[in-house]
Coordinates of C-alpha atoms in Angstrom, one line a residue:
Chain D
M1 CA -27.3 -218.3 137.0
S2 CA -28.6 -220.6 139.6
V3 CA -32.5 -220.4 140.1
Y4 CA -34.0 -221.1 143.3
G5 CA -37.6 -222.6 143.4
P6 CA -39.4 -225.3 141.4
V7 CA -39.0 -225.8 137.6
V8 CA -41.9 -224.5 135.8
K9 CA -43.2 -226.9 133.0
I10 CA -45.4 -225.4 130.4
H11 CA -47.5 -227.1 127.7
P12 CA -47.8 -225.4 124.4
V13 CA -51.6 -225.1 124.8
V14 CA -51.1 -222.4 127.3
L15 CA -48.7 -220.4 125.2
A16 CA -51.0 -220.6 122.3
S17 CA -53.9 -219.6 124.4
I18 CA -52.0 -216.7 125.6
C19 CA -51.0 -215.6 122.2
D20 CA -54.5 -215.9 121.0
S21 CA -56.0 -213.8 123.9
Y22 CA -53.3 -211.1 123.2
E23 CA -54.6 -210.9 119.6
R24 CA -58.2 -210.7 120.6
R25 CA -57.4 -208.0 123.3
N26 CA -59.7 -205.0 123.6
E27 CA -59.0 -201.5 121.9
G28 CA -56.5 -199.4 123.9
A29 CA -55.3 -202.4 126.2
S30 CA -51.7 -202.8 125.9
R31 CA -51.5 -206.1 127.7
V32 CA -53.6 -209.0 128.8
I33 CA -53.8 -211.1 132.0
G34 CA -55.2 -214.1 132.9
T35 CA -55.1 -217.1 135.4
L36 CA -52.9 -220.2 135.0
L37 CA -54.2 -223.6 136.0
G38 CA -52.2 -226.8 136.5
T39 CA -50.9 -229.0 139.0
C40 CA -47.9 -228.7 141.4
D41 CA -45.6 -230.9 143.3
K42 CA -42.6 -230.5 145.3
H43 CA -40.0 -229.8 142.6
S44 CA -42.0 -228.8 139.7
I45 CA -45.1 -226.9 138.5
E46 CA -46.8 -228.1 135.5
V47 CA -49.0 -225.5 133.8
T48 CA -51.7 -227.2 131.7
N49 CA -54.5 -224.7 131.0
C50 CA -55.2 -221.1 131.2
F51 CA -58.0 -218.5 130.6
S52 CA -57.8 -214.8 130.3
V53 CA -59.5 -212.4 132.5
P54 CA -60.8 -208.9 131.5
H55 CA -59.0 -206.0 133.3
N56 CA -58.5 -202.3 132.8
E57 CA -55.2 -200.6 133.3
S58 CA -54.4 -197.0 133.4
E59 CA -51.6 -194.9 134.9
D60 CA -52.4 -195.1 138.5
E61 CA -54.9 -197.9 139.0
V62 CA -55.8 -201.2 137.8
A63 CA -59.1 -203.0 138.0
V64 CA -59.4 -206.8 137.6
D65 CA -62.7 -208.7 137.2
M66 CA -62.5 -211.1 140.0
E67 CA -65.9 -212.3 139.6
F68 CA -65.2 -213.3 136.2
A69 CA -62.1 -215.1 137.1
K70 CA -63.8 -217.1 140.0
N71 CA -66.7 -218.2 137.5
M72 CA -64.5 -219.3 135.0
Y73 CA -62.3 -221.3 137.3
E74 CA -65.4 -223.1 138.6
L75 CA -66.5 -223.9 135.1
H76 CA -63.1 -225.2 134.3
K77 CA -63.0 -227.2 137.4
R78 CA -66.1 -229.2 136.2
V79 CA -64.3 -230.5 133.3
S80 CA -61.0 -231.2 134.9
P81 CA -61.3 -231.5 138.7
T82 CA -57.4 -231.9 139.2
E83 CA -56.5 -228.5 137.9
V84 CA -56.0 -225.7 140.6
I85 CA -54.9 -222.2 140.3
I86 CA -51.2 -222.0 140.4
G87 CA -50.5 -218.5 139.2
W88 CA -51.4 -215.8 136.6
Y89 CA -49.8 -214.6 133.4
A90 CA -49.4 -211.3 131.7
T91 CA -48.2 -210.2 128.4
G92 CA -45.6 -207.5 128.0
F93 CA -41.9 -207.3 128.6
D94 CA -41.5 -205.9 132.1
I95 CA -43.1 -206.3 135.5
T96 CA -44.9 -203.2 136.6
E97 CA -46.2 -202.1 139.9
H98 CA -49.6 -203.3 139.0
S99 CA -48.2 -206.7 138.7
V100 CA -47.5 -206.5 142.4
L101 CA -51.0 -205.8 143.2
I102 CA -52.5 -208.5 141.0
H103 CA -49.8 -210.9 142.4
E104 CA -51.1 -210.2 146.0
Y105 CA -54.7 -211.1 144.9
Y106 CA -53.5 -214.3 143.4
S107 CA -51.4 -215.2 146.5
R108 CA -54.9 -215.5 148.3
E109 CA -56.1 -218.1 145.7
A110 CA -53.0 -220.2 145.6
S111 CA -50.3 -221.0 148.0
N112 CA -47.2 -219.7 146.0
P113 CA -48.4 -218.3 142.9
I114 CA -46.1 -218.1 140.0
H115 CA -46.1 -215.2 137.4
L116 CA -45.5 -215.8 133.7
T117 CA -44.7 -213.0 131.3
V118 CA -44.9 -213.6 127.7
D119 CA -43.5 -210.9 125.3
S120 CA -46.0 -211.1 122.6
A121 CA -45.2 -207.5 121.3
L122 CA -41.9 -208.9 120.7
Q123 CA -40.2 -205.9 122.1
S124 CA -36.9 -207.6 122.5
G125 CA -37.0 -209.4 119.1
K126 CA -37.9 -212.6 120.6
M127 CA -40.9 -214.0 122.6
N128 CA -39.4 -214.1 126.0
I129 CA -41.2 -216.4 128.2
R130 CA -40.3 -216.1 131.8
A131 CA -41.6 -217.1 135.0
Y132 CA -41.1 -215.6 138.4
V133 CA -42.2 -216.2 141.9
S134 CA -42.5 -213.5 144.5
A135 CA -40.1 -213.3 147.5
Q136 CA -40.1 -210.7 150.3
M137 CA -37.2 -208.5 150.5
G138 CA -36.2 -205.6 152.6
V139 CA -34.9 -204.8 156.0
P140 CA -36.7 -206.3 158.8
G141 CA -38.8 -203.9 160.8
K142 CA -39.0 -201.4 158.0
T143 CA -41.1 -201.4 154.9
V144 CA -41.0 -204.7 153.1
G145 CA -41.0 -205.1 149.3
V146 CA -41.6 -207.6 147.0
M147 CA -39.0 -209.1 144.6
F148 CA -39.7 -211.4 141.8
T149 CA -37.1 -214.2 141.4
P150 CA -36.9 -216.0 138.1
L151 CA -37.6 -219.7 137.7
S152 CA -36.4 -221.8 135.1
V153 CA -38.9 -222.7 132.3
K154 CA -39.2 -226.1 130.4
Y155 CA -41.6 -227.0 127.7
I156 CA -43.2 -230.4 128.2
Y157 CA -45.4 -232.2 125.7
Y158 CA -47.7 -235.3 125.8
D159 CA -46.8 -237.5 122.9
T160 CA -49.8 -236.7 120.9
E161 CA -49.2 -233.1 121.6
R162 CA -45.7 -233.3 120.3
I163 CA -47.2 -234.7 117.1
G164 CA -49.7 -231.9 116.9
V165 CA -47.3 -229.3 117.3
D166 CA -45.1 -230.9 114.6
L167 CA -48.0 -230.5 112.2
L168 CA -48.6 -226.8 113.2
Q169 CA -44.8 -226.1 112.7
R170 CA -45.3 -226.9 109.3
T171 CA -47.5 -224.0 108.7
R172 CA -44.6 -221.8 108.9
V173 CA -43.3 -223.0 105.5
T174 CA -46.3 -222.4 103.3
P175 CA -46.8 -218.7 102.4
S176 CA -50.5 -218.8 103.0
R177 CA -49.9 -220.0 106.5
T178 CA -52.2 -223.0 105.9
K179 CA -51.7 -226.8 105.7
G180 CA -54.0 -229.6 104.9
L181 CA -53.6 -232.9 106.8
T182 CA -51.6 -235.4 104.8
S183 CA -52.6 -239.0 104.5
D184 CA -51.3 -242.5 104.1
L185 CA -48.1 -243.1 102.4
S186 CA -47.0 -239.6 102.1
Q187 CA -46.7 -239.3 105.9
V188 CA -44.2 -242.2 105.9
A189 CA -42.4 -240.6 103.1
C190 CA -42.1 -237.4 105.2
S191 CA -40.8 -239.2 108.1
A192 CA -38.4 -241.1 105.9
A193 CA -37.1 -237.8 104.3
R194 CA -36.6 -236.4 107.9
V195 CA -34.6 -239.4 108.9
Q196 CA -32.5 -239.0 105.7
D197 CA -32.0 -235.4 106.4
M198 CA -30.6 -236.2 109.7
L199 CA -28.4 -238.9 108.3
A200 CA -27.1 -236.4 105.7
T201 CA -26.0 -234.0 108.5
V202 CA -24.3 -236.8 110.3
L203 CA -22.5 -237.9 107.1
A204 CA -21.3 -234.4 106.6
Y205 CA -19.9 -234.2 110.0
I206 CA -18.0 -237.5 109.6
E207 CA -16.6 -236.2 106.3
D208 CA -15.4 -233.2 108.0
V209 CA -13.7 -235.2 110.8
L210 CA -12.1 -237.5 108.4
S211 CA -10.6 -234.5 106.3
G212 CA -9.4 -233.1 109.6
K213 CA -11.5 -230.0 109.6
V214 CA -13.1 -230.9 112.7
T215 CA -11.6 -232.5 115.7
A216 CA -13.0 -235.9 116.5
D217 CA -15.3 -236.1 119.5
N218 CA -15.3 -239.5 121.3
S219 CA -18.8 -239.4 122.7
V220 CA -20.1 -238.6 119.3
G221 CA -18.1 -241.4 117.9
R222 CA -19.6 -243.8 120.3
F223 CA -23.1 -242.6 119.3
L224 CA -22.3 -243.3 115.9
M225 CA -21.1 -246.9 116.6
D226 CA -24.5 -247.4 118.4
L227 CA -26.4 -246.2 115.6
V228 CA -24.6 -248.4 113.1
N229 CA -24.9 -251.5 115.4
K230 CA -28.8 -250.9 115.8
V231 CA -29.4 -252.3 112.6
P232 CA -29.5 -256.0 113.7
T233 CA -27.3 -258.5 111.6
I234 CA -29.8 -261.3 110.7
P235 CA -28.9 -264.1 108.2
P236 CA -30.6 -263.2 105.0
E237 CA -32.8 -266.3 104.8
D238 CA -34.2 -265.7 108.2
F239 CA -34.9 -262.1 107.4
E240 CA -36.6 -263.1 104.1
N241 CA -38.9 -265.4 106.0
M242 CA -39.7 -262.6 108.6
L243 CA -40.2 -260.2 105.8
N244 CA -42.4 -262.4 103.8
S245 CA -44.6 -263.6 106.7
N246 CA -45.2 -259.9 107.6
I247 CA -46.0 -258.9 104.2
N248 CA -48.4 -261.8 103.9
D249 CA -50.2 -260.9 107.0
L250 CA -50.7 -257.4 105.9
L251 CA -52.0 -258.4 102.3
M252 CA -54.3 -260.8 103.8
V253 CA -55.7 -258.2 106.0
T254 CA -56.1 -255.8 103.1
Y255 CA -57.8 -258.5 101.2
L256 CA -60.3 -259.5 104.0
S257 CA -61.2 -255.6 104.4
N258 CA -61.7 -255.2 100.5
L259 CA -64.0 -258.4 100.7
T260 CA -66.0 -257.0 103.5
Q261 CA -66.5 -253.8 101.9
A262 CA -67.6 -255.5 98.6
Q263 CA -69.9 -257.6 100.8
I264 CA -71.7 -254.7 102.5
A265 CA -72.0 -252.8 99.1
L266 CA -73.6 -255.9 97.6
N267 CA -75.9 -256.3 100.6
E268 CA -76.9 -252.7 100.2
K269 CA -77.8 -253.2 96.5
L270 CA -79.8 -256.3 97.2
V271 CA -81.8 -254.6 100.0
L272 CA -82.7 -251.6 97.7
L273 CA -84.0 -254.0 95.0
Chain H
M1 CA -37.6 -228.1 103.1
A2 CA -38.3 -228.5 99.5
S3 CA -39.7 -232.0 100.0
R4 CA -42.2 -230.7 102.6
K5 CA -43.4 -228.1 100.1
E6 CA -44.0 -230.7 97.5
S7 CA -45.8 -233.0 99.8
S8 CA -47.9 -230.1 101.0
S9 CA -48.8 -229.1 97.5
A10 CA -49.7 -232.8 96.6
A11 CA -51.7 -233.1 99.7
T12 CA -53.9 -230.0 99.0
T13 CA -54.5 -231.2 95.5
V14 CA -55.6 -234.5 96.8
M15 CA -58.0 -232.6 99.3
A16 CA -59.4 -230.5 96.5
S17 CA -60.4 -233.5 94.4
T18 CA -62.2 -234.9 97.4
G19 CA -63.8 -231.6 98.2
G20 CA -65.2 -231.1 94.7
T21 CA -68.0 -233.5 95.1
L22 CA -69.7 -231.7 97.8
D23 CA -72.8 -229.7 97.4
S24 CA -73.2 -228.4 100.9
P25 CA -72.7 -224.8 102.1
V26 CA -69.4 -225.7 103.6
K27 CA -66.5 -226.8 101.3
Q28 CA -63.6 -226.5 103.6
I29 CA -62.8 -226.3 107.2
Q30 CA -60.1 -223.9 108.7
I31 CA -58.9 -224.9 112.1
E32 CA -56.5 -222.9 114.3
G33 CA -53.7 -224.5 115.9
L34 CA -55.0 -223.6 119.4
V35 CA -58.1 -225.8 118.7
V36 CA -55.9 -228.7 117.8
L37 CA -53.9 -228.4 120.9
K38 CA -56.9 -228.1 123.1
I39 CA -58.6 -231.1 121.7
I40 CA -55.4 -233.1 122.1
K41 CA -54.9 -231.9 125.7
H42 CA -58.6 -232.5 126.6
Y43 CA -58.5 -236.2 125.5
Q44 CA -55.1 -236.7 127.1
E45 CA -56.1 -235.5 130.5
E46 CA -59.6 -236.6 130.9
G47 CA -60.2 -239.3 128.4
Q48 CA -58.2 -242.1 129.5
G49 CA -60.6 -244.1 131.3
S50 CA -64.0 -243.5 129.6
E51 CA -64.9 -243.9 126.0
V52 CA -65.3 -240.4 124.6
V53 CA -64.7 -237.0 125.4
Q54 CA -66.8 -234.1 123.8
G55 CA -66.8 -230.6 123.5
V56 CA -68.0 -227.7 121.7
L57 CA -66.5 -225.7 118.6
L58 CA -66.8 -221.9 118.3
G59 CA -66.0 -220.0 115.2
L60 CA -67.6 -218.4 112.3
V61 CA -68.5 -219.0 108.6
V62 CA -66.7 -217.0 105.9
D63 CA -67.8 -217.6 102.3
D64 CA -67.9 -221.3 102.0
R65 CA -65.2 -221.9 104.6
L66 CA -65.9 -222.8 108.2
E67 CA -63.4 -221.2 110.5
I68 CA -62.9 -222.8 113.8
T69 CA -61.2 -220.4 116.2
N70 CA -61.8 -221.7 119.6
C71 CA -63.4 -224.6 121.6
F72 CA -64.2 -225.8 125.1
P73 CA -64.6 -229.1 126.5
F74 CA -67.6 -230.7 128.2
P75 CA -67.5 -232.3 131.5
Q76 CA -68.2 -236.0 131.7
H77 CA -71.6 -237.4 132.4
T78 CA -71.0 -238.5 135.9
E79 CA -74.0 -237.2 137.9
D80 CA -77.5 -237.8 137.2
D81 CA -78.4 -234.2 136.8
A82 CA -76.0 -233.8 134.0
D83 CA -78.5 -232.7 131.6
F84 CA -79.6 -229.5 133.2
D85 CA -75.9 -228.8 134.1
E86 CA -74.8 -229.0 130.4
V87 CA -77.1 -226.3 129.1
Q88 CA -76.2 -224.0 131.9
Y89 CA -72.5 -224.9 131.6
Q90 CA -72.5 -224.0 127.9
M91 CA -74.5 -220.8 128.5
E92 CA -72.3 -219.7 131.1
M93 CA -69.0 -220.5 129.2
M94 CA -70.2 -218.7 126.1
R95 CA -71.1 -215.7 128.0
S96 CA -67.7 -215.5 129.7
L97 CA -66.0 -216.1 126.5
R98 CA -67.7 -213.2 124.9
H99 CA -66.2 -211.0 127.5
V100 CA -62.7 -211.8 126.3
N101 CA -63.6 -211.3 122.7
I102 CA -63.5 -215.0 121.8
D103 CA -66.1 -215.9 119.0
H104 CA -69.0 -217.2 120.9
L105 CA -70.9 -218.7 117.9
H106 CA -71.4 -222.3 117.9
V107 CA -70.4 -224.0 114.9
G108 CA -70.1 -227.7 115.9
W109 CA -68.9 -230.3 118.2
Y110 CA -66.0 -232.7 118.5
Q111 CA -65.7 -236.2 120.0
S112 CA -62.9 -238.6 120.3
T113 CA -63.2 -242.0 119.1
Y114 CA -61.6 -245.5 120.0
Y115 CA -60.1 -247.1 117.0
G116 CA -62.5 -245.3 114.6
S117 CA -65.7 -246.6 115.9
F118 CA -67.8 -243.5 116.0
V119 CA -70.8 -244.2 113.7
S120 CA -73.6 -244.6 116.3
R121 CA -77.1 -243.6 116.8
A122 CA -76.1 -241.1 119.4
L123 CA -73.8 -239.4 117.0
L124 CA -76.2 -239.3 114.3
D125 CA -79.0 -237.8 116.5
S126 CA -76.6 -235.1 117.9
Q127 CA -75.3 -234.2 114.6
F128 CA -78.9 -234.1 113.2
S129 CA -80.0 -231.7 115.9
Y130 CA -76.9 -229.5 115.5
Q131 CA -77.3 -229.3 111.7
H132 CA -80.9 -228.7 112.0
A133 CA -80.3 -225.7 114.2
I134 CA -77.1 -224.5 112.5
E135 CA -76.8 -225.1 108.8
E136 CA -73.0 -225.4 108.6
S137 CA -72.3 -227.3 111.6
V138 CA -69.7 -230.3 111.6
V139 CA -68.6 -232.9 114.0
L140 CA -64.8 -233.2 114.3
I141 CA -63.7 -236.8 115.0
Y142 CA -60.3 -236.9 116.8
D143 CA -58.6 -240.4 116.8
P144 CA -55.9 -240.4 119.6
I145 CA -54.5 -243.7 119.0
K146 CA -53.9 -243.1 115.5
T147 CA -52.4 -239.8 116.4
A148 CA -50.1 -241.4 118.9
Q149 CA -48.8 -243.6 115.9
G150 CA -47.4 -240.5 114.2
S151 CA -49.9 -238.4 112.4
L152 CA -52.6 -236.2 113.5
S153 CA -55.9 -237.9 112.7
L154 CA -58.7 -235.3 112.7
K155 CA -61.7 -235.5 110.3
A156 CA -64.8 -233.4 109.9
Y157 CA -68.1 -234.9 109.0
R158 CA -71.5 -233.6 108.1
L159 CA -74.6 -235.4 107.4
T160 CA -75.7 -235.4 103.6
P161 CA -78.9 -233.4 102.7
K162 CA -80.6 -236.8 101.8
L163 CA -79.9 -238.2 105.3
M164 CA -81.2 -234.9 106.8
E165 CA -84.4 -235.3 105.1
I166 CA -84.7 -238.9 106.2
C167 CA -84.1 -238.0 109.8
K168 CA -86.7 -235.3 109.7
E169 CA -89.4 -237.5 108.5
K170 CA -88.1 -240.4 110.9
D171 CA -89.1 -242.8 108.2
F172 CA -86.6 -245.6 108.6
T173 CA -88.6 -248.4 106.8
P174 CA -87.0 -250.1 103.7
E175 CA -89.5 -248.5 101.4
G176 CA -88.6 -245.0 102.7
L177 CA -85.0 -245.6 102.4
K178 CA -85.4 -247.2 98.9
K179 CA -87.3 -243.9 97.9
A180 CA -84.3 -241.7 99.0
N181 CA -81.9 -244.2 97.4
I182 CA -79.4 -244.0 100.3
G183 CA -76.5 -246.3 100.6
F184 CA -74.1 -246.2 103.6
E185 CA -71.6 -244.2 101.6
H186 CA -74.2 -241.3 101.4
M187 CA -74.6 -241.0 105.0
F188 CA -71.8 -238.7 106.1
E189 CA -69.6 -236.5 103.8
E190 CA -66.1 -235.7 104.9
V191 CA -65.1 -232.1 104.5
P192 CA -61.5 -231.3 104.0
I193 CA -59.5 -229.8 106.8
V194 CA -56.8 -227.0 106.7
I195 CA -54.9 -225.8 109.6
K196 CA -54.1 -222.0 109.8
N197 CA -52.0 -220.2 112.3
S198 CA -51.7 -216.6 112.9
H199 CA -48.4 -214.8 112.5
L200 CA -47.9 -214.5 116.3
I201 CA -48.4 -218.2 116.7
N202 CA -45.9 -218.9 114.0
V203 CA -43.4 -216.9 116.0
L204 CA -44.3 -218.9 119.1
M205 CA -43.6 -222.0 117.0
W206 CA -40.2 -220.8 116.0
D207 CA -39.3 -220.1 119.5
L208 CA -40.6 -223.5 120.8
E209 CA -38.5 -225.2 118.2
D210 CA -35.4 -223.4 119.3
K211 CA -35.9 -224.0 123.0
S212 CA -37.0 -227.6 123.0
T213 CA -34.8 -230.6 122.4
V214 CA -34.8 -232.5 119.1
A215 CA -36.6 -235.4 120.6
D216 CA -38.3 -236.0 117.4
K217 CA -41.0 -238.7 117.7
H218 CA -40.4 -241.4 115.1
E219 CA -43.5 -243.2 116.0
L220 CA -44.5 -243.2 112.5
L221 CA -41.6 -245.4 111.5
N222 CA -42.4 -248.0 114.1
L223 CA -42.6 -251.5 112.7
S224 CA -44.7 -253.2 115.3
S225 CA -48.2 -253.5 113.9
S226 CA -49.8 -256.5 115.3
N227 CA -51.3 -255.0 118.4
H228 CA -53.3 -252.2 116.5
L229 CA -54.2 -254.6 113.8
E230 CA -55.6 -257.1 116.2
K231 CA -57.7 -254.7 118.0
S232 CA -59.1 -253.2 114.7
L233 CA -59.8 -256.7 113.4
Q234 CA -61.6 -257.7 116.6
L235 CA -63.9 -254.6 116.4
L236 CA -64.4 -255.2 112.8
M237 CA -65.6 -258.9 113.6
D238 CA -67.9 -257.7 116.2
R239 CA -69.5 -255.4 113.9
V240 CA -69.8 -257.9 111.0
D241 CA -71.5 -260.3 113.7
D242 CA -74.0 -257.6 114.3
M243 CA -74.5 -257.2 110.7
S244 CA -75.2 -260.7 110.0
Q245 CA -77.7 -260.8 112.8
D246 CA -79.5 -257.9 111.2
I247 CA -79.3 -259.6 107.7
V248 CA -80.9 -262.7 109.3
K249 CA -83.7 -260.6 110.7
Y250 CA -84.5 -258.9 107.5
N251 CA -84.4 -262.2 105.8
T252 CA -86.8 -263.8 108.0
Y253 CA -89.0 -260.7 107.6
S254 CA -89.0 -260.8 103.8
R255 CA -89.5 -264.6 103.9
N256 CA -92.6 -264.1 106.3
L257 CA -93.8 -261.3 103.9
S258 CA -93.6 -263.5 100.9
K259 CA -95.1 -266.4 102.7
Q260 CA -98.0 -264.2 103.6
Q261 CA -98.5 -263.2 100.1
Q262 CA -98.6 -266.7 99.0
Q263 CA -101.3 -267.5 101.7
K264 CA -103.4 -264.4 100.5
H265 CA -103.2 -265.5 96.9
Q266 CA -104.1 -268.9 97.9
Y267 CA -107.1 -267.7 100.1
L268 CA -108.3 -265.6 97.2
Q269 CA -108.2 -268.5 94.8
R270 CA -110.0 -270.7 97.2
R271 CA -112.6 -268.0 97.7
Q272 CA -113.1 -267.5 93.8
Q273 CA -113.4 -271.2 93.4
E274 CA -115.9 -271.5 96.1
N275 CA -117.8 -268.6 94.7
A276 CA -117.7 -270.1 91.3
Q277 CA -119.1 -273.5 92.9
R278 CA -121.7 -271.7 94.7
Q279 CA -122.9 -269.8 91.7
S280 CA -123.2 -272.9 89.6
R281 CA -125.3 -274.3 92.4
G282 CA -127.4 -271.2 92.6
E283 CA -126.5 -270.1 96.0
P284 CA -125.4 -266.6 96.9
P285 CA -121.7 -266.1 96.9
L286 CA -119.9 -265.8 100.2
P287 CA -119.1 -262.4 101.3
E288 CA -115.8 -260.9 100.7
E289 CA -113.9 -260.7 104.0
D290 CA -111.5 -258.0 104.5
I291 CA -108.3 -259.6 103.7
N292 CA -105.9 -257.3 105.5
K293 CA -107.7 -258.0 108.8
M294 CA -107.0 -261.7 108.4
F295 CA -103.4 -261.5 107.2
K296 CA -101.8 -258.9 109.2
P297 CA -98.6 -257.8 107.4
P298 CA -95.4 -258.3 109.5
Q299 CA -93.7 -255.3 110.8
P300 CA -90.8 -254.3 108.5
P301 CA -87.6 -254.0 110.6
P302 CA -86.1 -250.4 110.9
R303 CA -83.3 -250.1 108.2
M304 CA -81.3 -247.3 110.0
D305 CA -79.2 -249.5 112.3
T306 CA -78.1 -251.5 109.3
L307 CA -77.0 -248.5 107.6
L308 CA -75.2 -247.3 110.6
I309 CA -73.6 -250.7 111.0
A310 CA -72.5 -250.7 107.3
G311 CA -71.1 -247.4 107.4
Q312 CA -69.2 -248.3 110.6
I313 CA -67.9 -251.4 108.9
N314 CA -66.8 -249.3 106.0
N315 CA -65.0 -247.0 108.2
Y316 CA -63.0 -249.7 110.0
C317 CA -62.1 -251.3 106.5
Q318 CA -60.8 -247.8 105.3
N319 CA -58.6 -247.4 108.6
V320 CA -57.4 -251.0 108.2
K321 CA -56.3 -250.5 104.7
E322 CA -54.5 -247.3 105.4
F323 CA -52.7 -248.9 108.1
T324 CA -51.6 -251.8 106.2
S325 CA -50.5 -249.7 103.2
Q326 CA -48.3 -247.7 105.7
N327 CA -46.8 -250.7 107.3
L328 CA -46.0 -252.4 103.9
G329 CA -44.0 -249.2 103.0
K330 CA -42.2 -249.4 106.3
L331 CA -41.4 -253.1 105.7
F332 CA -39.9 -252.3 102.3
M333 CA -37.9 -249.7 103.9
A334 CA -36.5 -252.1 106.5
E335 CA -35.8 -254.6 103.7
A336 CA -33.6 -251.8 101.9
L337 CA -31.8 -251.1 105.1
Q338 CA -31.1 -254.7 105.7
G339 CA -29.8 -255.3 102.1
H340 CA -26.9 -253.0 102.8
N341 CA -25.6 -255.0 105.6

């Protein structure tokens, strides 16, 4: 399905915010809406922040607190002056008629607002995250309608965000949904374990290919060759030298820092005499 | 999966042992994933140029846990009327957040740091005013450079009760500190952090993992360490220089003090001798002059800066040691890899 229009890149912060505001919604409200902030350029729209806006929805009418939205936007602008309103979000599975009205309002604020739906009630079993942009449709001269065309959605992370998200994903494993922050060598051990898992998967695949269960794929074979060649072949004496000098550096630094700590502790005791 | 469970249970036992020595009202901090992501994002977007980014933490206190459920960032100090703006900004933010049912109770603040240098007078003052107003508040220190190396570095600190008392009385002389028996290890206490996510966020995480590529960041296994080590050592050297200057100042002060004591002693002795001579000659003794007016005692230098510098040096050393131990592990792994070639 070819999509027309810019690609929407979402940061995980936005989605987490949306889920959080859905959990905190008022009694009786079935969905929450809010403003999306971010930056846009020719081919893509990057959504980096959002805030929820209180609104009331009933069968025939919808009321959104515009004053609040404006206020919040001003406050946010003071912190990050580069973010602009680029659209709005709503939780829920479908697009309703009220959405059209709200979308009209937002088109006054932004040039081509996008509309994001997050199915946080999990009506379809998964959290469908979709983005739309509105387009006019209809017969010229007669009543014009509005159609929401879908856009492709990608998730992008900053490096540090990626690491944060990795840590958050580990809370899925423990039954109490909590996770302490690991420290020191255990982190390196974790990383090494992960690499080991990946190597095991690759090995299993190779075994399958060798025993004929799976047909060999040439591109994968090339990747494997790359992988094996990445470990550089260094003559053992040179490698020993490099390793030893590195280890010496690190040990010296450790020794120096221990010395410094002992020094300041001593100084402390002397002063308090 | 099994190895992860083991490491998590090992980590929680380590955390429990460090938390057992606290005697403050807050024994553990529980942060929501949303707060972590927001802090990371705030630094990433606004903190590249300037030194620190700051913000406010919102949440509530449950039993002996401090739950942090949301946060919002502070704008940078660019204009001159920043003070007035700040209070108003905070008030408006909290009011607006209350409308959308977000916890609007202040429970602390966060700050980013550069290579671990955060022990400063400003931080002490801010944290003191926070802790004075709100008993359980903490300051979260986020280290973006360490995080970029592979593992989230987020620490929570509070001032110890001893330090709180000293700050209240503003008595920073050596005698005052000696009375309270404070060393640089007793300045801040670290509170263990636990990250908790609601079920919905967990569903989101599953979804994200499905959709995003397996571009796992293996920053943690990166072998190049010299850059980071160089910078840390440079900062450490600067601090040690500061410390030595401070020590020299204190030494001159104590030398002056002891010299003055000697002079006083000599003067008294001379006086007594003269008086004895005069008495033997039958003349009235010379009046006792006020000694203190003659020998004014020198000003004792304030010891607070020394404490801060010592605390900072301690922090740097800890970070450096952690870093080197990780790197040693990585080097040994590289050796094992090479050995098979």
